[in-house]
GROMACS .gro file of C-alpha atoms in nm:
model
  126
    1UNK     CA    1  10.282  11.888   6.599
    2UNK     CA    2  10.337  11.614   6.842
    3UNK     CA    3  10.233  11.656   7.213
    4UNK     CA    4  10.351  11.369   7.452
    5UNK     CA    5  10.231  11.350   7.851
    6UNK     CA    6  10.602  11.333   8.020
    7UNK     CA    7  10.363  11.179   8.288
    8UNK     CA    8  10.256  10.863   8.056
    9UNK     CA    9  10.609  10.836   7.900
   10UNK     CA   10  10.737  10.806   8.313
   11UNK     CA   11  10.485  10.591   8.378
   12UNK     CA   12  10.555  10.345   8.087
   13UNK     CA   13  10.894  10.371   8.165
   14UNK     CA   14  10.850  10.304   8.501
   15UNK     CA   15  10.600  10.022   8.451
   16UNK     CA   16  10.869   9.812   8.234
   17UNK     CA   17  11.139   9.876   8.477
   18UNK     CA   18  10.950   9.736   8.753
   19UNK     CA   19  10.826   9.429   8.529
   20UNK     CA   20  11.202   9.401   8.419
   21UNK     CA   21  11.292   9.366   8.806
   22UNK     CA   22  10.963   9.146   8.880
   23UNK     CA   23  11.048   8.936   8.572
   24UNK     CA   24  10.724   8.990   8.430
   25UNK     CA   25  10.741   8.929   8.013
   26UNK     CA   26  10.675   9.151   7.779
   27UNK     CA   27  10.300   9.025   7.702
   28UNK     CA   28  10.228   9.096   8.045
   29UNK     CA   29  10.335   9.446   8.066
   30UNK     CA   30  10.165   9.518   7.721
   31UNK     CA   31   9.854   9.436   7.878
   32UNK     CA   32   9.858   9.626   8.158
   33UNK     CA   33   9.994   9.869   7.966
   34UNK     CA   34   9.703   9.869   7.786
   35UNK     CA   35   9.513   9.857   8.102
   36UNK     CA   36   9.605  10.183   8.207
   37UNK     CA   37   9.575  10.366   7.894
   38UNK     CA   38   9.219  10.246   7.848
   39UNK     CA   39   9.122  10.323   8.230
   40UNK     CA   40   9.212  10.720   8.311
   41UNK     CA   41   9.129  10.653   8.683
   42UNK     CA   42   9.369  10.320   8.706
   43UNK     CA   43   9.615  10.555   8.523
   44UNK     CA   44   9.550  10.821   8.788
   45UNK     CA   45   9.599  10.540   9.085
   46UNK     CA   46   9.937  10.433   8.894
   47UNK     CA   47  10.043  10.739   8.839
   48UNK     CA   48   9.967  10.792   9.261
   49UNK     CA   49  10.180  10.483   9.277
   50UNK     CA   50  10.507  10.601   9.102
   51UNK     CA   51  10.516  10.905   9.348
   52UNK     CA   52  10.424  10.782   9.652
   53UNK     CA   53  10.527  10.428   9.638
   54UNK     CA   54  10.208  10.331   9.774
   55UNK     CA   55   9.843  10.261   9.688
   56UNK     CA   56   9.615  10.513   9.630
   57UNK     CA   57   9.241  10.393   9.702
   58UNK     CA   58   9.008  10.646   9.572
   59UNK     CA   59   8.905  10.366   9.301
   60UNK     CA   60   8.760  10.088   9.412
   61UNK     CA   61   8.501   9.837   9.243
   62UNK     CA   62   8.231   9.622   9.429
   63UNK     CA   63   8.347   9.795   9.765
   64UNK     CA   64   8.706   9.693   9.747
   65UNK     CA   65   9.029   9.877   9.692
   66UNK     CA   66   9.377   9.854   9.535
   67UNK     CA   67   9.483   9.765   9.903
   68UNK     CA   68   9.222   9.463   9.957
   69UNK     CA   69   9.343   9.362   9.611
   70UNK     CA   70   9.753   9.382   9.698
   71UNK     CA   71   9.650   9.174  10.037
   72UNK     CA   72   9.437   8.916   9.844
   73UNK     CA   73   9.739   8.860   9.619
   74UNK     CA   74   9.959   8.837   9.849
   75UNK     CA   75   9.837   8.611  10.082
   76UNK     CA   76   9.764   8.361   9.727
   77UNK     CA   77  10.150   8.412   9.700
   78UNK     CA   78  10.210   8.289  10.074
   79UNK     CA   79   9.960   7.985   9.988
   80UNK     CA   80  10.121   7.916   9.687
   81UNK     CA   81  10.474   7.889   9.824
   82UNK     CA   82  10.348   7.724  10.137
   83UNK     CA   83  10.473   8.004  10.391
   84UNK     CA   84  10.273   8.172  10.679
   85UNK     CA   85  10.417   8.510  10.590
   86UNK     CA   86  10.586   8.721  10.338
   87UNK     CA   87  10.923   8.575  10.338
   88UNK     CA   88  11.262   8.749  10.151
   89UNK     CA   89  11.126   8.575   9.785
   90UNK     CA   90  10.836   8.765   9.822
   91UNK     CA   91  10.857   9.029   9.501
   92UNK     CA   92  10.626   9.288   9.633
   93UNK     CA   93  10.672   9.507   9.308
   94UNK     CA   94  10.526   9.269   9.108
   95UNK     CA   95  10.256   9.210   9.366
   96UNK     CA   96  10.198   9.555   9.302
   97UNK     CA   97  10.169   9.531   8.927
   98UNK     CA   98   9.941   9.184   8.992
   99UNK     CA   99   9.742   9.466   9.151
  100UNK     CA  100   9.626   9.713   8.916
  101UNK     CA  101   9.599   9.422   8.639
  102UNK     CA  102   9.345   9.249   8.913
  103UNK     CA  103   9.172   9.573   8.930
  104UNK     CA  104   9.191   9.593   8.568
  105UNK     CA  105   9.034   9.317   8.515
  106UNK     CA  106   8.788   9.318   8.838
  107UNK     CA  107   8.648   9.586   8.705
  108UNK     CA  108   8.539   9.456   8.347
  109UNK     CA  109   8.431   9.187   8.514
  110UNK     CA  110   8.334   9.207   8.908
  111UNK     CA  111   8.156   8.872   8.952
  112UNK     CA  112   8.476   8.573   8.942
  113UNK     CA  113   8.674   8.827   9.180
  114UNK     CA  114   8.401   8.909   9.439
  115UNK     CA  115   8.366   8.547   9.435
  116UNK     CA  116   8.734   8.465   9.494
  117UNK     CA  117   8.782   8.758   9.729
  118UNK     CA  118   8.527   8.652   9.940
  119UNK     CA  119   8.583   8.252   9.971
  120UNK     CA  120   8.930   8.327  10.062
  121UNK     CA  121   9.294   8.236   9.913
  122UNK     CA  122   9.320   7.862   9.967
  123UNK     CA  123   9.485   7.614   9.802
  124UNK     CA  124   9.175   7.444   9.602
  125UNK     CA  125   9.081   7.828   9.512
  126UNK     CA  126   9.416   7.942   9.332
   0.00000   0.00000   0.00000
């Protein structure tokens, strides 16, 4: 007998049709993909995600959040593109999937983050 988590098949589902709409590749979403599966409390936040179309932040590493994490990446995207703010090119669904692979990561391996969180996005840091 076969038991599958209708929760984990949405989710996947989910994840691939926001990558699809980010244009994220395939390699990308396989990773975080694997991300989630190996992580139950990032699966737990992403799960939070799907149904409230917002960040939950009862995980955090090093004292920072899914939120500090979606504001650190997107204020790299406005340095990147030059812009003050978060202009109409802005894809703030695949900020949110940067997110919980930065997390992902961040929390294998805290110390390159911190340091990048805390000197700030600019342009000799991306």
């Amino acid at each position: 007998m076969i038991i599958l988590d209708a929760r984990r098949v949405k989710a996947y589902e989910y994840l691939y049709s926001l990558g699809s709409e980010a244009g994220k590749d395939e390699d990308y979403l396989e990773e975080l993909w694997g991300e989630l599966l190996s992580d139950s409390d990032l699966m737990g936040a992403f799960m939070y995600y799907l149904d409230h179309h917002g960040f939950y932040d009862g995980i955090e590493c090093e004292g920072y959040g899914l939120t500090d994490l979606y504001f650190y990446n997107l204020r790299k995207h406005e340095v990147r593109n030059d812009a003050g703010k978060n202009g109409a090119d802005c894809n703030k669904e695949g900020l949110a999937l940067d997110t919980f692979l930065s997390m992902a990561r961040m929390r294998k391996d805290p110390g390159d983050f911190i340091r990048r969180l805390e000197s700030g996005p600019g342009m000799d840091r991306l």
